[in-house]
XYZ file of C-alpha atoms in Angstrom:
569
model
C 0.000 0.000 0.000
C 0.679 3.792 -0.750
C 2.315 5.074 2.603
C 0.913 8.534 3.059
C 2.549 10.299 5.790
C 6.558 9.168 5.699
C 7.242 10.866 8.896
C 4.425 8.685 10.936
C 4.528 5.397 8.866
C 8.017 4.992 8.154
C 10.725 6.769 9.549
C 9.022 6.553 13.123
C 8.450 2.593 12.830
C 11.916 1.516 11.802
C 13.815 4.393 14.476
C 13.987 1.623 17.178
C 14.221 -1.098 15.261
C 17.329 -2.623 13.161
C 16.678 -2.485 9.703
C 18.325 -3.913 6.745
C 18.593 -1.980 3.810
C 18.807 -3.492 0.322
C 20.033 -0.948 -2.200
C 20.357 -1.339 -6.550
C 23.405 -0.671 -8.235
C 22.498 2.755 -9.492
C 23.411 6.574 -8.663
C 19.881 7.612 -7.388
C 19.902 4.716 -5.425
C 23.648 5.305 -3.589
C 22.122 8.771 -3.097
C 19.399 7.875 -1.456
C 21.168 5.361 0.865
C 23.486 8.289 1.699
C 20.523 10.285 2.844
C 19.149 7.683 4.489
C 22.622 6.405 6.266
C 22.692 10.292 7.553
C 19.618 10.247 8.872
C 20.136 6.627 10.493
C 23.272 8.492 12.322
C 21.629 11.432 13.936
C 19.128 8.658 15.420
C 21.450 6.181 15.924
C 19.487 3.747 14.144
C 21.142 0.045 13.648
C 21.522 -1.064 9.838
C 22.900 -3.512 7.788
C 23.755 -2.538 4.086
C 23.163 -4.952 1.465
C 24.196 -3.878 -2.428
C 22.217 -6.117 -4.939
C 22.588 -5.795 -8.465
C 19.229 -7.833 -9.690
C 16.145 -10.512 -8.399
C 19.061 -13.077 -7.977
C 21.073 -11.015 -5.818
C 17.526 -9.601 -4.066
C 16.218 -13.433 -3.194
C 19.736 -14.502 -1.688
C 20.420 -11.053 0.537
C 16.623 -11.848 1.690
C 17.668 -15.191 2.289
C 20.369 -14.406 4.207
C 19.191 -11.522 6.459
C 15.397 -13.201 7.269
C 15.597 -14.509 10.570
C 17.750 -11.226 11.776
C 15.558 -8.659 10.422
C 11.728 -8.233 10.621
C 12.165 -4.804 8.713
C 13.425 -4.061 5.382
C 14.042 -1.021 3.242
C 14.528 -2.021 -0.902
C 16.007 1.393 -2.501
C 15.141 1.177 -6.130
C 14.313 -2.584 -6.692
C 11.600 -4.279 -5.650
C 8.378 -2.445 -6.394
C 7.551 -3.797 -10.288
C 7.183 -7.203 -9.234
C 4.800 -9.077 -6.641
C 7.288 -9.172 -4.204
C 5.434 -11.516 -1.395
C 5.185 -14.148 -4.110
C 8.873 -13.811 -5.240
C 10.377 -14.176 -1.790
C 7.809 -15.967 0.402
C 8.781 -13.672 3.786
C 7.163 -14.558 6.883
C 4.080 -12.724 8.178
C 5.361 -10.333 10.475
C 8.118 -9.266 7.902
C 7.524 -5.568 6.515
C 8.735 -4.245 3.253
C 9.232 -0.717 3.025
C 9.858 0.006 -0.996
C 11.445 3.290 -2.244
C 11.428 2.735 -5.853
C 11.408 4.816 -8.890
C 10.153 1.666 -11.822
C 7.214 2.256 -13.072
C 4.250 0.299 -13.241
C 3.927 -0.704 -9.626
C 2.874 -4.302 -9.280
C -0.954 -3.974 -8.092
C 0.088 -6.742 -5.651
C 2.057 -4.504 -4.061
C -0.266 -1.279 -4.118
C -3.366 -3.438 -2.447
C -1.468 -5.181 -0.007
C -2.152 -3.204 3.393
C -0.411 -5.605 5.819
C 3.556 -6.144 4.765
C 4.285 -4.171 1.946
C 4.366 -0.373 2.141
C 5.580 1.835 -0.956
C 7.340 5.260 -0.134
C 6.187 6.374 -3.492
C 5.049 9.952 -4.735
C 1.442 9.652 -5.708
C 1.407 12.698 -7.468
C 3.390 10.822 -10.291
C 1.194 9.573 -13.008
C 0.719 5.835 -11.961
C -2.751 4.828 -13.014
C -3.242 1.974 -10.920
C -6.548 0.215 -11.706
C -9.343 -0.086 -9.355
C -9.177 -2.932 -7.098
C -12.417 -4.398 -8.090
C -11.282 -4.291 -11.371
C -8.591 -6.862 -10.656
C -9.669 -8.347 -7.468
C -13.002 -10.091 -7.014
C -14.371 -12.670 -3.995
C -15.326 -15.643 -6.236
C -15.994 -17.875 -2.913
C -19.496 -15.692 -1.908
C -20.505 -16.699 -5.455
C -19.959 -19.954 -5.204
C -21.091 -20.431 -1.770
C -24.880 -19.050 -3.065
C -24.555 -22.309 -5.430
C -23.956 -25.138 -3.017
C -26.469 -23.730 -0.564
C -29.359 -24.202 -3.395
C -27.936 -27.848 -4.585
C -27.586 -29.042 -0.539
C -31.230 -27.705 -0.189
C -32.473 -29.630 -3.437
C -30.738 -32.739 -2.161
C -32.748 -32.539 1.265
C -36.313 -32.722 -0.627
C -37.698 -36.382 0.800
C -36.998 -39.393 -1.868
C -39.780 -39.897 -2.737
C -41.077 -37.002 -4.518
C -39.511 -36.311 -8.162
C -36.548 -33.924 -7.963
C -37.423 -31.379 -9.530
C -34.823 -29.619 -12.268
C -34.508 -25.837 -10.997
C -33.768 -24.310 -14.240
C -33.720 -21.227 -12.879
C -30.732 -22.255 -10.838
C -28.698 -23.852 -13.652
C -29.456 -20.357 -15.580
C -27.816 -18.728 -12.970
C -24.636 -20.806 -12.872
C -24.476 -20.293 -16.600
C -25.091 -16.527 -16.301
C -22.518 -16.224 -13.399
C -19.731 -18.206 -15.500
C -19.891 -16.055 -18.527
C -19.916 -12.944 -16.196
C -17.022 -14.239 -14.642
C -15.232 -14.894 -18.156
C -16.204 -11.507 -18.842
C -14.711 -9.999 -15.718
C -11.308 -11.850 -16.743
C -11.163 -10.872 -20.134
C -11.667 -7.603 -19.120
C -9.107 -7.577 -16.038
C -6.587 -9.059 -18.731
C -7.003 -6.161 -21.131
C -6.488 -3.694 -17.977
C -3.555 -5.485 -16.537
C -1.790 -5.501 -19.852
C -2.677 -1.369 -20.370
C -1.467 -1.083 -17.230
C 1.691 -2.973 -17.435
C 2.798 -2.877 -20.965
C 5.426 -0.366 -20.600
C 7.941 0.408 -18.133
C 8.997 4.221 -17.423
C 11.118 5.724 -13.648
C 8.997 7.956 -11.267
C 10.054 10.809 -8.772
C 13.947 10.175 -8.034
C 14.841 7.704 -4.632
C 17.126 10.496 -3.362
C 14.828 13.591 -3.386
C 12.125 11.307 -2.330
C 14.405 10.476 0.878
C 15.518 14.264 0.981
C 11.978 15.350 1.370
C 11.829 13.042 4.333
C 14.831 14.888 6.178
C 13.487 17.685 5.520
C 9.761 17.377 7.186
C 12.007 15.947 9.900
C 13.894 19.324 9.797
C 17.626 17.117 10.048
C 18.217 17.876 6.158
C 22.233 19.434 5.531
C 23.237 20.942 2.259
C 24.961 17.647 1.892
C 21.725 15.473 1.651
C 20.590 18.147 -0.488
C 23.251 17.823 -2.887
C 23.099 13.790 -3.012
C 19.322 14.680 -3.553
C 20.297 16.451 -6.723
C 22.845 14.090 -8.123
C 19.690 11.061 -7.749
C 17.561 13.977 -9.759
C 20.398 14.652 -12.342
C 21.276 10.761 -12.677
C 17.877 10.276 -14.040
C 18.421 12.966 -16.575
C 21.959 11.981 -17.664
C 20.351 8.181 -18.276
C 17.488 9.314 -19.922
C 14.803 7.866 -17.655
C 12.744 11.124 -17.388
C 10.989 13.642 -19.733
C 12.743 16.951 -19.775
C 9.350 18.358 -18.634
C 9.887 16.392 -15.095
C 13.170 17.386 -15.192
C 12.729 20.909 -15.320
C 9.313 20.387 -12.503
C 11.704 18.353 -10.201
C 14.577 21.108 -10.843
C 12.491 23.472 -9.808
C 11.349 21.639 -6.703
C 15.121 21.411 -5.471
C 16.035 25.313 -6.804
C 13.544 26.147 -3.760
C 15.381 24.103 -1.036
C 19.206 25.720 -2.323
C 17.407 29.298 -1.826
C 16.748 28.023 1.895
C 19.454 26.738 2.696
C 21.886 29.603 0.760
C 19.776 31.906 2.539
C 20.353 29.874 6.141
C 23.836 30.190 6.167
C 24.366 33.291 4.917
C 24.496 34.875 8.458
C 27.241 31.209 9.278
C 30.945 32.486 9.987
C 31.771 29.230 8.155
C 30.433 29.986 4.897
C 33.966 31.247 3.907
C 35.836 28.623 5.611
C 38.060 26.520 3.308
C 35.819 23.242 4.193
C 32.738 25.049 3.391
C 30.735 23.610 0.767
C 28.089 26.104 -1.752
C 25.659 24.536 -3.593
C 24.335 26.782 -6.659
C 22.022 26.663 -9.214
C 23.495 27.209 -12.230
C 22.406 27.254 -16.353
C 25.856 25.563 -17.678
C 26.687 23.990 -21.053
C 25.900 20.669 -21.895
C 29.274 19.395 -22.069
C 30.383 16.388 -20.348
C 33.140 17.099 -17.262
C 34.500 20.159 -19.439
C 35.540 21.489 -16.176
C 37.945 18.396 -15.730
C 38.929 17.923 -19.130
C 40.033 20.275 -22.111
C 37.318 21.987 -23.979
C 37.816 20.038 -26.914
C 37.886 16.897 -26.131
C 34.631 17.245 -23.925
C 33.153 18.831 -27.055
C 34.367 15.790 -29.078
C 32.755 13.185 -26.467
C 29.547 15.116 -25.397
C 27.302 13.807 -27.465
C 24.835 16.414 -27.722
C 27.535 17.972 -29.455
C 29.396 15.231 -31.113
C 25.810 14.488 -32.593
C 24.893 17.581 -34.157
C 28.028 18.293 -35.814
C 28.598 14.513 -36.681
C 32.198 14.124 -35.291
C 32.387 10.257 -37.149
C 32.660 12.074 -40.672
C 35.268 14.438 -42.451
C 32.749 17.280 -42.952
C 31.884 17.073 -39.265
C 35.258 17.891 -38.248
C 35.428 20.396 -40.348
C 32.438 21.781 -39.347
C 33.876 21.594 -35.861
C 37.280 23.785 -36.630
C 34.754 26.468 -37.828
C 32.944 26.426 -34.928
C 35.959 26.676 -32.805
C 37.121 29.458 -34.961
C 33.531 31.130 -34.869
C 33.825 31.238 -31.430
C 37.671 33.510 -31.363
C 39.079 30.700 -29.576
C 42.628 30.210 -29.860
C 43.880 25.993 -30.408
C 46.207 26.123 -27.679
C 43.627 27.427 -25.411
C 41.027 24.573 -26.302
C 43.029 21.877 -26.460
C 44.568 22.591 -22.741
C 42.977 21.644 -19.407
C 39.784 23.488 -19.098
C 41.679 24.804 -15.052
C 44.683 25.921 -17.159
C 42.870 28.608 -19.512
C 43.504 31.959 -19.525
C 41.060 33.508 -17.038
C 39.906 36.446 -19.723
C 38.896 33.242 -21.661
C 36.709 31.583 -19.122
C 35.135 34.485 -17.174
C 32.173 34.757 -20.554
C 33.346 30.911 -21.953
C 29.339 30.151 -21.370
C 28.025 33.061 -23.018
C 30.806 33.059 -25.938
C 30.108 28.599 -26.447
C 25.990 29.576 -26.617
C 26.197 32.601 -29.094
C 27.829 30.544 -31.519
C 25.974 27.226 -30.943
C 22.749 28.935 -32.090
C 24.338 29.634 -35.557
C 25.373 25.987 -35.670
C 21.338 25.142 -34.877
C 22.578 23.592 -31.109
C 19.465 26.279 -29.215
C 19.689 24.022 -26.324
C 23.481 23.612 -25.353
C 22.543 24.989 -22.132
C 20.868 23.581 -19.479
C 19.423 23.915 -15.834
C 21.260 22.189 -13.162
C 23.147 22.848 -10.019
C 26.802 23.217 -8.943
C 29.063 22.847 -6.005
C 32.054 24.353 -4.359
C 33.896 22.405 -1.687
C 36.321 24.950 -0.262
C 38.148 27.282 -2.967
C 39.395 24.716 -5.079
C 36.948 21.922 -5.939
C 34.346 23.016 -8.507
C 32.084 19.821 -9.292
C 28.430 20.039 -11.867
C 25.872 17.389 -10.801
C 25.869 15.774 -14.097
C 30.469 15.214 -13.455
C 29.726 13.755 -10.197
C 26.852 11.156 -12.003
C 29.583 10.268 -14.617
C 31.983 9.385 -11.992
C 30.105 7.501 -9.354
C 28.963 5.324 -12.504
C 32.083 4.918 -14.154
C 33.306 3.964 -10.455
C 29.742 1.612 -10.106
C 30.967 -0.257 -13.178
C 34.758 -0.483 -13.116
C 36.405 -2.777 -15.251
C 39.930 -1.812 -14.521
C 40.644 -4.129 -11.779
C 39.319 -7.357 -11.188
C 37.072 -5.877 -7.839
C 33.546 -7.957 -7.020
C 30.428 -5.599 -7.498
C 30.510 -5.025 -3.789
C 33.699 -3.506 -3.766
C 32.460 -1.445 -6.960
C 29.632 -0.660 -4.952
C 31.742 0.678 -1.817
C 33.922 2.899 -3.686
C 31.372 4.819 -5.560
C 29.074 5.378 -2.500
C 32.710 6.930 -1.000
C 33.241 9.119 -3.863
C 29.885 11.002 -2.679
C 31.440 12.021 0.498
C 32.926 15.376 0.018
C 35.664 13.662 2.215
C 37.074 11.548 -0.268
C 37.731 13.750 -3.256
C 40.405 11.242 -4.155
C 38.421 8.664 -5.137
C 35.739 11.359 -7.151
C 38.799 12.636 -9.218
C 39.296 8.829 -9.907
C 35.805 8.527 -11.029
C 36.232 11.193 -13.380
C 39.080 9.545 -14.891
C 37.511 6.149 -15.519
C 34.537 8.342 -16.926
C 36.766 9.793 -19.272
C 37.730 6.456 -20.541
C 34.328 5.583 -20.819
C 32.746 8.478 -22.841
C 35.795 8.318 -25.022
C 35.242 4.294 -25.665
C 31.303 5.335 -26.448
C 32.261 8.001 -28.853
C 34.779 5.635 -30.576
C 32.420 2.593 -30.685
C 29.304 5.055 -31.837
C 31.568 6.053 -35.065
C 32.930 2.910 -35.677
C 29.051 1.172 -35.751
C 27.855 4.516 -37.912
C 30.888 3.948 -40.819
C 30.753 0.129 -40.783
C 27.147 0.372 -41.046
C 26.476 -1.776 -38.281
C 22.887 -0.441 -37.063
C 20.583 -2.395 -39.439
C 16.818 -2.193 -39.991
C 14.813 -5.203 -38.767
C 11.507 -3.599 -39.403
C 9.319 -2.675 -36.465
C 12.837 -1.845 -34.724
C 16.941 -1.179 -35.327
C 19.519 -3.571 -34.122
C 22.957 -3.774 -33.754
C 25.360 -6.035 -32.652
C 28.974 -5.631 -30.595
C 31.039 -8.561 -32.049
C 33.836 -10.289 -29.672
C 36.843 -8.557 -30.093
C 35.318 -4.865 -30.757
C 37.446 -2.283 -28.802
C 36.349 -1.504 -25.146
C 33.881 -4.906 -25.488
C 34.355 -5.208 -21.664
C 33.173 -2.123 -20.541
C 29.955 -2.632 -22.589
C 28.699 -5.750 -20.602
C 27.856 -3.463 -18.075
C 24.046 -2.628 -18.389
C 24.375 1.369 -17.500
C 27.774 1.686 -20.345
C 25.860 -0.073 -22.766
C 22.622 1.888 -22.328
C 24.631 5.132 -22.563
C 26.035 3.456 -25.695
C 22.360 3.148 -26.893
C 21.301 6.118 -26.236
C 24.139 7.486 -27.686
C 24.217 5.767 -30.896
C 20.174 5.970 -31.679
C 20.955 10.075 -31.251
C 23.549 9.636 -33.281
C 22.008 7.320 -36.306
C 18.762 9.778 -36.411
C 21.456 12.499 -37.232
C 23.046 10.902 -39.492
C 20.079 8.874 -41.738
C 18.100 9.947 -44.655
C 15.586 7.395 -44.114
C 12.226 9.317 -42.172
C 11.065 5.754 -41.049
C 14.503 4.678 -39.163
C 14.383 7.661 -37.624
C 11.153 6.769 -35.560
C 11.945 3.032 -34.573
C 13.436 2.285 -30.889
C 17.073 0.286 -31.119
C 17.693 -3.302 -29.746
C 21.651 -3.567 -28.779
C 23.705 -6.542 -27.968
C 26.785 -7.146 -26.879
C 28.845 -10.249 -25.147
C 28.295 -10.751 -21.682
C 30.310 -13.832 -20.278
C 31.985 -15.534 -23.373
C 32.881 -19.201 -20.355
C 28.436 -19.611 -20.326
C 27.974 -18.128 -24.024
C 26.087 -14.742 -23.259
C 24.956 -11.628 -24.785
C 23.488 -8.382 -22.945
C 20.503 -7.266 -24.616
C 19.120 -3.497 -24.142
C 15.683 -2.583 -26.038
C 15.355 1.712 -25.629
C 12.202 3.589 -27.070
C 13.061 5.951 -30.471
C 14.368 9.179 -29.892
C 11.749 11.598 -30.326
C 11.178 15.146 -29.142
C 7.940 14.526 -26.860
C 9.341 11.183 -26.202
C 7.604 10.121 -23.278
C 10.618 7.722 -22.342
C 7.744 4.965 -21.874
C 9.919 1.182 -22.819
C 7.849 -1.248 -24.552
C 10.719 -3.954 -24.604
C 10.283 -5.221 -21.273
C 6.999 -7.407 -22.248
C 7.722 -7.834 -25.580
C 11.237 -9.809 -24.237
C 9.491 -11.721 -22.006
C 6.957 -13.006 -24.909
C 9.930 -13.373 -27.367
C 11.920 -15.160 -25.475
C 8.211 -17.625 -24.009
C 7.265 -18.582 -27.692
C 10.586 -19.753 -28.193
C 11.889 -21.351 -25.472
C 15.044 -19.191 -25.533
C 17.402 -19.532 -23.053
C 17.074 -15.682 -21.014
C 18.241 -14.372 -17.296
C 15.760 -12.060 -16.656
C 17.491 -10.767 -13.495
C 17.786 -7.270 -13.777
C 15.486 -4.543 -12.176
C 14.786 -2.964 -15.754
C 12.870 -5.036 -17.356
C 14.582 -3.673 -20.735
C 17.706 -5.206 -20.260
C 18.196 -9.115 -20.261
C 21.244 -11.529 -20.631
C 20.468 -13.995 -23.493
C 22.746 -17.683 -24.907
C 24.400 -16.947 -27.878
C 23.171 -19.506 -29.767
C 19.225 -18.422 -28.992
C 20.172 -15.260 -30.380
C 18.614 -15.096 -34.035
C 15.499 -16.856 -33.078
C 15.145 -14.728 -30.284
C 14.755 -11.731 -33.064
C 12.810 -13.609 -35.456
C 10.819 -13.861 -32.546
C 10.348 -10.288 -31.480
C 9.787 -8.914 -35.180
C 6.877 -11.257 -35.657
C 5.779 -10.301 -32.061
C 5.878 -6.158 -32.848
C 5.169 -5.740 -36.656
């Protein structure tokens, strides 16, 4: 069930009691948990944190913790299936479900004894009416056997009669009933055909420190990196983007305006948070101008870095712009100050000649001390490059642990090593997205595009990680509908493979929705999978928390698609 007030029905149950939390392997989700962890200290409150990375991982941690714990809290996991069926807890064991997938299971929104959803209800979920899905069918057939036990108690020896009326009313009752479940089938599958993300975890746990008046300009700013992460990944429309934006502009006003009177707010461990309307360049801050022009790819996009004419178009730009090589080739801290005091205003007046009206954007900045200068959107790169490092052979807990550290302003170290491995990343994206674009490797498979990563591809690694290869996607739809003539491709969503454990013979398979202006960033893919992969017996994991993504046997692969283009044409 919905939970109402989060004050009274969550927070002030699990206070005394030890909880343990269960938390996804995503950036709104470490925010979130570092709210929550913050808020845990002030109260002192026992925990025991659990990372799991999908149902697998979910089933064993319950597994493991059940007979310790009569409370848990799931941060972003747990919410889009029926979660009482799935792990079969005991009856006194309470789920409290902070989740931003979209549709809620209606299991889980009418159960009023052990499941309670921290969920904004403000957010468009059209749940159906419980008697729409839900019906007593043991009244009905009580009203039955009462009538038959009656007509067996008539004395022997008069002639039974045959109450037609009765058997009328079975008959009518049974094709009511056939009715009722065609109809709830129809309503279900409206319901839960596609899969979309809700309010952010983080600002949803923010806005619970906040009525309990302990919220600190550092849950606010984990609050905004959850917001920002959603945006970065595509998960929202830019409309609740700008409405949730808005939402946390108010709370920086407070709390700016809170410490402005603070002897501290000049101290060299001070930390500003600002809201600020900065270019859409990734980490330009940490990297040279040109290169973060060259692997952005709202920019690489538009000027189409993969072909000759695109870099030309480039040098022009830089040239439109009065920019001097040696200035935008340097690190972005080591240009000339004259250069960077109007950089914003200079990069925007000569984007709109080049048709890029949008290359700025609404977000929100921070200062730690004098020095450090991070954007929300640098700190989401890093904390997911760190979430998904390949570089050494670490366990996903490990992964886990360092990038919830690199959110504490008190380990800058380990942020600036996010960035790096970020860097690495966007620049294997932007190579890979060329590469597929001049080798042709995005084909047309009718009701969608598809492309494959074959073994032995550059960076392969990196990409059988679910968030690097939906940035890949994402990246590589953007840039295909750039760079085709044909009006049809340029409406179809994208289907993307690429090898996931070559020892058991798997591929990683992402479905994402077309790239559209008033995309509604609704996913169709999740259902259609499951059907696919049903009607022929294909060998699938579907163990991640997006439905969208699933691992798949190599083998199973082109039947699989035959599958899923009979299935959506």
């Amino acid at each position: 069930m919905f939970i109402t007030d989060i004050r009274k029905e969550f927070y002030e149950v699990v206070v005394n009691q030890r909880v343990a939390l269960l938390v996804a392997a995503d950036v709104d989700a470490l925010c979130a948990c570092k709210i929550l962890q913050a808020l845990f200290h002030c109260d002192q409150v026992q925990y025991t944190l659990v990372p799991v990375t999908g149902w697998q991982d979910l089933g064993t941690a319950f597994l493991e913790h059940k007979e310790q714990f009569r409370y848990f809290i799931l941060i972003n996991c747990g919410s889009n299936v029926d979660l009482l069926e799935m792990l079969q807890p005991d009856d006194d064991t309470i789920f409290f479900i902070c989740d931003t997938h979209r549709p809620v299971d209606v299991v889980n929104v009418y159960n009023d004894t052990q499941i309670k959803l921290l969920i904004k209800q403000d957010d468009d979920l059209g749940v159906p009416s419980y008697d729409d899905i839900f019906r007593d069918d043991e009244k009905e057939e009580g009203g039955d056997s009462g009538n038959e036990s009656d007509e067996g108690s008539e004395p022997s020896g008069k002639r039974r009669r045959f109450d037609e009326g009765t058997v009328e009313r079975r008959i009518e009752r049974h094709r009511a009933k056939r009715e009722w479940e065609a109809r709830r089938r129809e309503i279900l599958f409206d319901y839960e055909q596609y899969e979309y993300h809700g309010t952010s975890a983080a600002v949803m746990f923010f806005e619970l420190a906040w009525v309990l008046t302990k919220d600190t300009k550092d849950m606010l700013w984990w609050a905004i990196i959850g917001l920002t992460d959603q945006w970065v990944h595509d998960k929202i429309t830019h409309m609740k983007y700008i409405t949730d934006i808005a939402t946390m502009q108010r709370h920086v006003s407070r709390h700016n305006h809170r410490n402005e009177d603070e002897e501290n707010s000049l101290s060299i461990d001070c930390m500003r948070v600002s809201f600020e309307y900065d270019l859409r360049l990734t980490l330009y801050q940490h990297w040279s101008l040109y290169e973060s022009i060259c692997n952005s790819c709202y920019t690489s996009c538009n000027f189409k870095l993969w072909t000759v004419n695109g870099q030309k178009k480039l040098q022009e730009f830089l040239a439109d712009m009065g920019l001097p090589l040696r200035q935008v080739r340097q690190k972005f801290n080591s240009m000339d100050i004259s250069i960077k005091e109007n950089l914003r205003d200079v990069i925007e007046e000569s984007s709109n000649k080049y048709g890029m009206k949008d290359i700025r954007i609404q977000t929100f900045g921070v200062h730690f001390g004098f020095k450090n200068r991070f954007l929300a959107s640098d700190m989401v790169h890093a904390t997911a490059a760190l979430l998904e490092s390949t570089e050494k052979d670490e366990s996903d807990s490990d992964n886990f642990i360092n990038a919830l550290d690199s959110l504490s302003r008190s380990n800058l170290k380990r942020l600036h090593s996010g960035i790096d491995l970020a860097k690495k990343k966007l620049l294997a994206v932007q190579q890979t997205v060329a590469s597929c674009i001049c080798t042709n490797l995005i084909l047309s498979q009718g009701p969608f595009l598809y492309c494959y990563l074959m073994e032995g591809t550059p960076d392969v690694k990196l990409f059988s990680k679910p968030m690097a290869l939906i940035l890949l996607c994402k990246y590589l739809l953007k840039a295909f509908v750039h760079s085709t003539r044909n009006k049809r491709c340029k409406l179809l969503p994208l289907i993307m493979a690429a090898p996931k454990d070559l020892d058991k013979g798997t591929v990683l398979v992402v479905g994402i929705p077309p790239e559209t202006e008033t995309s509604d960033k609704k996913n169709f893919f999740g259902r259609a999978f499951e059907k696919a992969a049903e009607s022929t017996s294909s060998r699938t994991l579907h163990d991640h928390f997006d439905t969208s993504i699933i691992e798949l046997k190599t083998e199973d692969r082109s039947k699989f698609l035959d599958a899923l283009i009979t299935l959506l044409l």
